[in-house]
Short mmCIF file of C-alpha atoms in Angstrom, two decimals:
data_model
loop_
_atom_site.label_atom_id
_atom_site.label_comp_id
_atom_site.label_asym_id
_atom_site.label_seq_id
_atom_site.Cartn_x
_atom_site.Cartn_y
_atom_site.Cartn_z
CA SER A 26 -39.91 -8.99 9.39
CA CYS A 27 -38.30 -8.26 5.94
CA ARG A 28 -40.53 -8.12 2.91
CA ARG A 29 -38.85 -10.40 0.25
CA GLU A 30 -39.37 -9.92 -3.57
CA ARG A 31 -38.01 -13.10 -4.31
CA PRO A 32 -39.15 -16.67 -3.03
CA PRO A 33 -37.98 -17.00 0.75
CA SER A 34 -36.80 -20.53 0.01
CA ARG A 35 -34.00 -19.14 -2.23
CA GLN A 36 -30.40 -19.11 -0.51
CA PRO A 37 -28.53 -15.62 -0.99
CA SER A 38 -26.15 -15.74 -3.84
CA PRO A 39 -22.60 -14.89 -3.22
CA SER A 40 -23.05 -11.62 -4.95
CA ALA A 41 -25.80 -10.88 -2.50
CA LEU A 42 -23.39 -11.57 0.25
CA ALA A 43 -20.96 -9.36 -1.56
CA MET A 44 -23.18 -6.52 -1.81
CA ALA A 45 -24.21 -6.86 1.73
CA SER A 46 -20.51 -6.88 3.00
CA LEU A 47 -19.63 -3.76 1.03
CA ARG A 48 -22.56 -1.83 1.98
CA LEU A 49 -22.13 -2.52 5.44
CA ALA A 50 -18.40 -1.50 5.11
CA ALA A 51 -19.70 1.77 3.60
CA ARG A 52 -22.25 2.59 6.19
CA LEU A 53 -19.47 2.02 8.85
CA ARG A 54 -16.88 3.92 6.80
CA VAL A 55 -14.73 0.80 6.90
CA VAL A 56 -11.90 0.93 4.26
CA LEU A 57 -11.60 -2.57 3.05
CA PRO A 58 -8.21 -4.11 1.71
CA ALA A 59 -7.82 -3.49 -2.07
CA PRO A 60 -7.88 -7.20 -3.05
CA ALA A 61 -11.35 -7.57 -1.20
CA THR A 62 -12.79 -4.70 -2.95
CA SER A 63 -11.44 -5.34 -6.36
CA LEU A 64 -11.91 -9.03 -6.55
CA CYS A 65 -15.02 -9.95 -4.46
CA LEU A 66 -17.67 -9.24 -7.43
CA ARG A 67 -15.08 -10.56 -10.21
CA PRO A 68 -15.51 -14.36 -9.57
CA PHE A 69 -19.34 -14.25 -10.42
CA SER A 70 -18.88 -12.89 -13.91
CA VAL A 71 -18.89 -14.97 -17.11
CA GLY A 72 -15.96 -16.76 -18.11
CA CYS A 73 -14.18 -16.87 -14.59
CA SER A 74 -12.32 -20.11 -13.92
CA HIS A 75 -13.07 -22.27 -10.86
CA SER A 76 -10.01 -21.49 -9.12
CA GLU A 77 -10.38 -17.78 -9.49
CA ALA A 78 -14.00 -18.09 -8.30
CA GLN A 79 -12.83 -19.87 -5.10
CA GLU A 80 -10.10 -17.43 -4.43
CA GLY A 81 -12.53 -14.64 -4.93
CA GLN A 82 -15.07 -16.16 -2.49
CA ARG A 83 -12.56 -16.62 0.17
CA LYS A 84 -11.62 -12.95 -0.39
CA LEU A 85 -15.31 -11.97 -0.19
CA LEU A 86 -15.54 -13.79 3.20
CA HIS A 87 -12.45 -12.00 4.52
CA ALA A 88 -14.05 -8.71 3.58
CA PHE A 89 -17.32 -9.63 5.50
CA VAL A 90 -15.16 -10.64 8.34
CA LEU A 91 -13.59 -7.35 8.46
CA ALA A 92 -17.00 -5.45 8.01
CA GLY A 93 -18.27 -7.39 10.94
CA ALA A 94 -15.17 -6.86 13.01
CA ALA A 95 -15.83 -3.11 12.58
CA ALA A 96 -19.54 -3.51 13.44
CA ALA A 97 -18.63 -5.39 16.59
CA SER A 98 -16.06 -2.70 17.58
CA ALA A 99 -18.06 0.41 16.36
CA GLY A 100 -20.76 0.29 19.25
CA CYS A 101 -18.82 -0.83 22.28
CA VAL A 102 -14.95 -1.13 21.77
CA LEU A 103 -12.38 1.30 21.00
CA ALA A 104 -14.33 4.15 19.87
CA SER A 105 -16.33 4.54 22.83
CA ALA A 106 -13.14 5.26 24.92
CA SER A 107 -11.96 8.10 22.71
CA ARG A 108 -15.46 9.77 22.31
CA ASP A 109 -16.07 10.21 26.02
CA SER A 110 -16.64 14.03 26.33
CA ALA A 111 -15.82 14.11 30.21
CA ALA A 112 -13.86 11.20 31.57
CA ARG A 113 -15.02 10.63 35.11
CA CYS A 114 -11.73 8.93 36.25
CA ASP A 115 -8.31 8.31 34.72
CA GLY A 116 -8.25 4.42 35.58
CA ASP A 117 -7.91 2.01 38.49
CA ARG A 118 -4.33 1.04 39.05
CA SER A 119 -5.37 -2.03 41.00
CA GLN A 120 -6.73 -3.17 37.78
CA ILE A 121 -3.21 -3.32 36.09
CA PHE A 122 -2.14 -6.99 36.05
CA SER A 123 1.25 -6.63 33.98
CA GLY A 124 4.68 -6.91 35.60
CA HIS A 125 5.52 -3.19 35.12
CA VAL A 126 2.54 -1.28 36.86
CA SER A 127 4.91 1.79 37.30
CA GLY A 128 5.25 1.83 33.57
CA ILE A 129 1.68 2.56 33.19
CA LYS A 130 -0.09 6.04 33.31
CA PHE A 131 -3.57 7.17 32.78
CA GLU A 132 -4.44 10.49 31.21
CA GLY A 133 -8.13 10.81 30.45
CA GLY A 134 -8.83 9.27 27.08
CA SER A 135 -5.20 7.99 26.68
CA LEU A 136 -3.08 5.21 28.37
CA LEU A 137 0.65 5.81 28.52
CA LYS A 138 3.11 2.87 28.41
CA LYS A 139 6.69 3.29 29.37
CA LEU A 140 9.01 2.13 26.38
CA GLN A 141 10.58 -1.04 27.69
CA ASP A 142 14.31 -1.92 27.21
CA GLU A 143 16.02 -4.63 25.11
CA GLY A 144 14.12 -3.44 22.11
CA ARG A 145 10.48 -4.51 23.23
CA GLY A 146 9.47 -0.81 23.64
CA SER A 147 10.38 0.25 20.06
CA ARG A 148 9.05 -3.23 18.51
CA GLU A 149 5.81 -2.58 20.54
CA ALA A 150 5.56 0.97 19.26
CA GLU A 151 6.41 -0.09 15.74
CA PHE A 152 3.85 -2.68 15.49
CA LEU A 153 1.07 -0.80 17.47
CA GLU A 154 1.50 2.00 14.81
CA LYS A 155 1.19 -0.42 11.97
CA LEU A 156 -1.65 -2.36 13.46
CA SER A 157 -3.67 0.85 14.30
CA SER A 158 -3.30 2.28 10.88
CA SER A 159 -4.30 -0.85 9.01
CA PRO A 160 -7.84 -1.38 7.89
CA ALA A 161 -7.56 -4.92 8.46
CA TRP A 162 -6.12 -4.82 12.07
CA SER A 163 -7.30 -1.52 13.52
CA PRO A 164 -10.87 -2.87 14.70
CA PHE A 165 -8.91 -5.06 16.98
CA VAL A 166 -6.29 -2.91 18.53
CA PRO A 167 -6.06 0.33 20.66
CA LYS A 168 -5.72 3.66 18.63
CA TRP A 169 -2.29 4.66 18.20
CA ASN A 170 -1.50 8.33 19.60
CA GLY A 171 2.16 8.42 19.08
CA VAL A 172 5.27 8.52 21.26
CA VAL A 173 5.55 11.06 23.99
CA LYS A 174 8.19 12.43 26.36
CA ASP A 175 7.91 13.40 29.88
CA ALA A 176 9.81 16.06 31.79
CA GLU A 177 12.56 13.72 32.67
CA GLY A 178 13.06 12.66 28.97
CA HIS A 179 11.56 9.29 29.33
CA SER A 180 9.58 7.94 26.23
CA TRP A 181 5.94 6.70 26.64
CA ILE A 182 3.72 4.94 24.04
CA SER A 183 0.30 6.83 23.85
CA MET A 184 -2.73 4.80 23.04
CA SER A 185 -6.55 4.92 23.65
CA ASN A 186 -7.53 4.01 27.07
CA LEU A 187 -9.97 1.20 27.29
CA THR A 188 -11.25 2.20 30.65
CA ALA A 189 -11.70 5.91 30.02
CA GLY A 190 -14.62 7.49 31.68
CA MET A 191 -15.44 4.48 33.93
CA LYS A 192 -16.28 5.03 37.52
CA LYS A 193 -15.59 1.51 38.47
CA PRO A 194 -13.64 -0.43 36.09
CA VAL A 195 -13.66 -4.08 35.89
CA VAL A 196 -10.80 -5.67 33.78
CA MET A 197 -9.60 -9.03 32.64
CA ASP A 198 -6.33 -9.51 30.96
CA LEU A 199 -6.29 -12.65 28.96
CA LYS A 200 -3.03 -14.10 27.53
CA VAL A 201 -3.48 -15.60 24.13
CA GLY A 202 -1.34 -18.17 22.44
CA THR A 203 0.74 -21.38 23.11
CA ARG A 204 3.98 -19.96 22.62
CA HIS A 205 5.65 -16.96 24.69
CA TRP A 206 9.30 -16.63 23.42
CA SER A 207 10.65 -14.86 20.60
CA PRO A 208 12.99 -16.26 17.92
CA GLY A 209 16.48 -16.28 19.18
CA GLU A 210 15.57 -16.27 22.84
CA LYS A 211 18.07 -17.91 25.17
CA GLU A 212 17.61 -21.42 25.95
CA LYS A 213 16.97 -21.08 29.45
CA LYS A 214 14.11 -18.65 28.79
CA LYS A 215 12.79 -21.13 26.01
CA MET A 216 12.81 -24.01 28.30
CA LYS A 217 11.12 -21.96 31.21
CA GLU A 218 8.24 -21.03 28.81
CA LEU A 219 7.93 -24.62 27.56
CA LYS A 220 7.58 -25.90 31.15
CA LYS A 221 5.15 -23.21 31.93
CA ALA A 222 3.03 -24.11 28.88
CA ALA A 223 3.15 -27.76 29.71
CA THR A 224 1.92 -27.24 33.19
CA THR A 225 -0.79 -24.49 32.71
CA THR A 226 -3.86 -23.87 30.45
CA ILE A 227 -1.20 -22.11 27.92
CA GLY A 228 -0.50 -25.46 26.40
CA SER A 229 -3.88 -27.12 26.60
CA MET A 230 -5.91 -24.16 25.68
CA GLY A 231 -3.74 -21.44 24.37
CA LEU A 232 -5.23 -19.15 27.02
CA ARG A 233 -4.25 -18.13 30.52
CA ILE A 234 -5.89 -15.44 32.76
CA VAL A 235 -3.14 -12.99 33.84
CA GLY A 236 -5.64 -11.23 36.21
CA CYS A 237 -9.25 -10.25 36.72
CA ARG A 238 -11.65 -9.23 39.31
CA ILE A 239 -15.06 -10.66 39.63
CA PRO A 240 -17.41 -8.16 41.54
CA GLY A 241 -19.43 -9.34 44.49
CA GLU A 242 -23.21 -9.51 44.47
CA GLY A 243 -24.87 -6.34 42.87
CA TYR A 244 -21.56 -5.54 41.60
CA ALA A 245 -20.39 -4.53 45.11
CA ASP A 246 -16.66 -4.43 46.17
CA ALA A 247 -17.66 -6.81 49.16
CA GLY A 248 -17.38 -10.48 48.03
CA ALA A 249 -15.30 -9.72 45.22
CA GLU A 250 -12.93 -12.50 43.97
CA ASP A 251 -9.55 -12.11 42.25
CA TRP A 252 -8.42 -14.48 39.64
CA GLY A 253 -5.24 -15.23 37.37
CA TYR A 254 -1.83 -16.11 37.98
CA LYS A 255 -0.86 -12.59 39.09
CA ASN A 256 -3.40 -13.13 41.81
CA LYS A 257 -1.84 -16.63 42.60
CA ARG A 258 -5.30 -18.26 41.54
CA ASP A 259 -5.03 -19.88 38.12
CA PRO A 260 -8.22 -21.31 37.00
CA THR A 261 -8.09 -25.09 35.82
CA PRO A 262 -9.52 -25.97 32.38
CA GLU A 263 -12.81 -26.99 34.21
CA GLU A 264 -12.95 -23.77 36.09
CA PHE A 265 -12.06 -21.54 33.05
CA PRO A 266 -15.44 -21.18 31.50
CA ILE A 267 -17.04 -20.73 34.81
CA VAL A 268 -14.68 -17.74 35.62
CA LEU A 269 -15.46 -16.22 32.29
CA GLN A 270 -19.33 -16.36 32.57
CA ARG A 271 -19.02 -14.99 36.13
CA PHE A 272 -16.94 -12.30 34.99
CA PHE A 273 -19.02 -11.06 32.01
CA ARG A 274 -22.31 -11.67 33.98
CA THR A 275 -24.57 -10.61 31.12
CA GLU A 276 -25.38 -12.29 27.73
CA LYS A 277 -25.02 -9.03 26.18
CA ARG A 278 -21.33 -8.74 27.04
CA MET A 279 -20.61 -12.37 26.38
CA ASN A 280 -22.01 -11.95 22.95
CA THR A 281 -19.72 -9.03 22.34
CA VAL A 282 -16.70 -11.28 23.13
CA ARG A 283 -18.26 -13.91 20.75
CA GLN A 284 -18.38 -11.30 17.95
CA TYR A 285 -15.02 -9.96 18.44
CA ALA A 286 -13.36 -13.29 18.86
CA SER A 287 -15.19 -14.67 15.95
CA ALA A 288 -14.09 -11.88 13.54
CA LEU A 289 -10.58 -11.98 15.00
CA VAL A 290 -9.90 -15.80 14.53
CA GLU A 291 -11.24 -15.64 11.05
CA HIS A 292 -8.95 -12.83 10.24
CA PHE A 293 -6.13 -14.83 12.02
CA ARG A 294 -6.94 -17.71 9.44
CA PHE A 295 -6.30 -15.45 6.52
CA GLN A 296 -3.45 -13.22 7.89
CA ASP A 297 0.07 -14.23 7.14
CA GLN A 298 1.86 -11.12 8.25
CA TYR A 299 2.60 -11.51 11.91
CA VAL A 300 2.71 -13.88 15.01
CA PHE A 301 1.87 -12.58 18.47
CA PHE A 302 3.75 -13.97 21.29
CA GLY A 303 2.94 -12.98 25.01
CA SER A 304 0.17 -10.78 23.93
CA SER A 305 -3.01 -10.30 25.53
CA ILE A 306 -6.88 -9.45 25.01
CA LEU A 307 -7.96 -6.83 27.28
CA MET A 308 -11.68 -6.77 28.49
CA ALA A 309 -13.36 -4.13 30.58
CA TYR A 310 -16.76 -2.71 31.74
CA ASP A 311 -17.74 -0.35 34.33
CA ALA A 312 -19.42 -2.06 37.34
CA ALA A 313 -21.05 1.23 38.21
CA LEU A 314 -23.54 0.89 35.27
CA GLY A 315 -24.30 -2.79 36.49
CA ASP A 316 -25.90 -5.05 33.91
CA GLU A 317 -26.37 -2.04 31.35
CA ALA A 318 -22.39 -1.64 31.20
CA PRO A 319 -21.23 -2.25 27.64
CA LEU A 320 -17.88 -4.44 27.35
CA ARG A 321 -14.91 -2.82 25.66
CA ILE A 322 -12.08 -5.12 24.09
CA ALA A 323 -8.88 -4.80 22.43
CA MET A 324 -5.67 -6.81 21.86
CA ILE A 325 -2.70 -5.45 23.93
CA ASP A 326 0.89 -5.95 24.44
CA PHE A 327 2.98 -6.12 21.06
CA GLY A 328 6.50 -6.17 22.60
CA HIS A 329 6.87 -9.62 21.00
CA VAL A 330 5.09 -9.42 17.64
CA HIS A 331 7.22 -10.96 14.86
CA THR A 332 6.81 -10.93 10.90
CA MET A 333 6.22 -14.17 9.25
CA ALA A 334 9.60 -13.54 7.56
CA GLU A 335 11.28 -13.83 10.85
CA MET A 336 9.36 -16.98 11.74
CA ARG A 337 10.28 -18.41 8.47
CA ALA A 338 14.07 -17.68 8.87
CA GLU A 339 13.71 -19.50 12.32
CA ALA A 340 12.31 -22.49 10.82
CA VAL A 341 15.08 -22.55 8.17
CA SER A 342 17.66 -22.24 10.83
CA GLU A 343 16.23 -25.09 12.80
CA GLY A 344 15.63 -27.32 9.80
CA ARG A 345 11.83 -27.45 9.82
CA LEU A 346 10.86 -25.44 6.80
CA GLU A 347 8.90 -28.34 5.30
CA SER A 348 6.52 -28.31 8.08
CA PHE A 349 6.45 -24.53 8.62
CA ASP A 350 2.89 -23.13 8.71
CA ALA A 351 2.75 -19.37 7.84
CA ARG A 352 -0.03 -18.61 10.36
CA ASP A 353 -0.09 -17.87 14.05
CA VAL A 354 -1.45 -21.32 14.87
CA GLY A 355 -0.97 -20.85 18.63
CA TYR A 356 -3.06 -17.62 18.70
CA ILE A 357 -5.80 -19.41 16.71
CA LYS A 358 -5.89 -22.28 19.09
CA GLY A 359 -6.58 -19.73 22.00
CA LEU A 360 -9.41 -18.09 20.16
CA ASP A 361 -10.82 -21.25 19.35
CA SER A 362 -10.77 -22.28 22.97
CA LEU A 363 -12.37 -19.03 24.05
CA LEU A 364 -15.35 -19.54 21.47
CA GLU A 365 -15.78 -23.02 22.25
CA MET A 366 -16.04 -22.02 26.20
CA LEU A 367 -18.46 -19.16 25.21
CA GLY A 368 -20.55 -21.20 22.71
CA GLY A 369 -19.43 -19.06 19.79
CA GLU A 370 -20.69 -21.08 16.96
CA GLY A 371 -21.93 -18.19 14.53
CA PHE A 372 -19.01 -18.55 12.35
CA ALA A 373 -18.96 -22.41 12.22
CA LEU A 374 -20.20 -22.70 8.60
CA ILE A 375 -17.79 -20.05 7.31
CA LYS A 376 -14.99 -21.93 9.07
CA VAL A 377 -15.94 -25.24 7.41
CA CYS A 378 -16.34 -23.45 4.03
CA LEU A 379 -12.85 -21.96 4.34
CA GLU A 380 -11.06 -25.02 5.67
CA GLU A 381 -12.71 -27.53 3.41
CA ARG A 382 -12.62 -25.20 0.37
CA VAL A 383 -16.38 -25.62 -0.21
CA GLU A 384 -17.90 -22.92 -2.57
CA VAL A 385 -20.03 -20.66 -0.78
CA SER A 386 -22.80 -21.06 -3.48
CA ALA A 387 -22.67 -24.75 -3.24
CA ALA A 388 -22.32 -24.90 0.69
CA PRO A 389 -25.91 -26.07 1.52
CA ARG A 390 -25.65 -29.03 -1.05
CA GLN A 391 -22.15 -30.09 -0.06
CA LEU A 392 -22.66 -29.67 3.77
CA GLY A 393 -25.73 -31.78 3.81
CA SER A 394 -28.04 -30.59 6.58
CA ARG A 395 -26.22 -27.25 7.40
CA ASP A 396 -27.79 -24.06 5.97
CA LEU A 397 -25.68 -21.47 4.63
CA PRO A 398 -26.39 -18.27 6.64
CA SER A 399 -28.06 -15.37 4.78
CA ALA A 400 -26.60 -12.01 4.57
CA PHE A 401 -29.11 -11.03 7.33
CA SER A 402 -28.29 -13.83 9.52
CA LEU A 403 -24.49 -12.82 9.40
CA LEU A 404 -25.27 -9.28 10.26
CA ALA A 405 -27.47 -10.49 13.03
CA MET A 406 -24.43 -12.18 14.59
CA TRP A 407 -22.53 -8.85 14.80
CA GLY A 408 -25.57 -7.25 16.48
CA ARG A 409 -26.37 -4.83 13.48
CA ALA A 410 -29.85 -4.35 12.35
CA PRO A 411 -30.15 -5.43 8.67
CA GLU A 412 -32.63 -2.65 7.97
CA ALA A 413 -29.87 -0.28 8.23
CA LEU A 414 -28.73 -1.50 4.71
CA LEU A 415 -31.97 -0.95 3.12
CA ARG A 416 -32.24 2.79 2.67
CA SER A 417 -34.18 4.45 0.12
CA ASP A 418 -31.07 5.77 -1.68
CA ALA A 419 -29.94 2.34 -2.34
CA PRO A 420 -30.29 0.97 -5.96
CA SER A 421 -33.31 -1.26 -6.11
CA SER A 422 -31.48 -4.07 -7.69
CA HIS A 423 -29.04 -4.16 -4.89
CA VAL A 424 -31.73 -4.25 -2.32
CA ASN A 425 -33.42 -7.05 -4.12
CA GLU A 426 -30.39 -9.19 -3.93
CA VAL A 427 -29.82 -8.59 -0.27
CA ASN A 428 -33.63 -9.17 0.26
CA THR A 429 -32.93 -12.64 -1.16
CA GLY A 430 -31.67 -13.66 2.56
#
C-alpha cells in the first residue's frame, strides 16, 4: 500500500536499510551500541575498502536486530509488566517450576528471588544488573530493580515480574543450551550433566521444558495438562513441537516467540561476551483473557553465566584452545531448534548473509532465487507498521530511501 517514488523492482540499498534501522531505533528510544551507530553508514562512502564494507554491513545488521528485538519487546514483553497501573494478583506459586520455590516472592510488579549460596546468587545479581543496563541485552532480560533485604536480613534480587497483573497466569519455563555445568565443576557433577544431556532433549535439541501447564478447553482449569521434567512428563523430540503449539494456542503468540527468538539468536551469533549455562526462557500469558492475551517473554536464571575470558581459560587448561569457539554455541543450538519447530524463517536470509559473508547489496545475485528482504519486510517480521517510520518531519531524502523497499 506504500507509494513508491522509485521503480518497485529495485532492491533496497544498504544505506536504505541503515536509515530504516536507525529511525526505528529512534522511534523506540533504543540506544544502539556506539560501533553500530558510528560505522553503519561509513562503508557506503567513497574510498571504503571491501573488508571495511563487509564489517560495516555486519554491524548494520546487528543494529537492525537490536532495533527489532526492542520492537518485539516494546509491545508485549517486559515493559507491559512494569506499566500495569493496578496489579490484579501477585503471581501463581503453582507456576514456579524452579527447585527453590520458597526462594521466590511476588510483590506486585516485582519478583523477588532469594540470593542463592555458593556464589550463585551474587553471580546472578551481578550479571542481571549488567545485562539489564546494556542496550544490547536489555530487550531480552527482566528489569533489574536492585538487591533488597527482608526483616530477617536475607538478601533478595528484585526484578520485573513477568506475570504482574495477570488473573490466571499460564507459564512455561524452557531451559536453553546443551551444557549445564560451570567451569571448574566437580567431575561427578559434570558426568551427571553429560549423562542427562545424552538421554534428554538437552543434547539433541539444546532445549528442555522445566515445567508448563496447558489449559483445558476454553482456557479452563478442567482438563489442563502439566508437562516438563518437574512434572515428570518430559516431551520427546516428536512431542516437543506439539506441546509448544498447544501451549501458545494462537498464531499471534507463536509469532511473538518467533520474533523474540529470531532477534536473540542473531544477537548470540555476534556477541562474544558471555555464555549462559542452566539459563531459561520464561514465557507467560493470562488465560483469563483467552485468545486475546499477549505473550510476555524473557531470559531468566543467571547464576551460571560466565564471561568468554573464563571459557577461554578453561579451554587453555584442557588443551583445546585451537578448537575454542568464542560463542555460546549450545544456546544458539537451542534457539535454532525452537525456531525450527515454530517455523521461524524470517531471518533465514540474514543468517545466510552473515554465515557465508555475502555482501548485503549483492545478496540477491549471489544467493540465486532468494530475494533480499526489504526494510519494510524486516519491520513486518517484527510486527511494526512501516508507516510509523514515514512521518512528515522526516527528511524527504530519507523517506525516498526507505520507500525503495
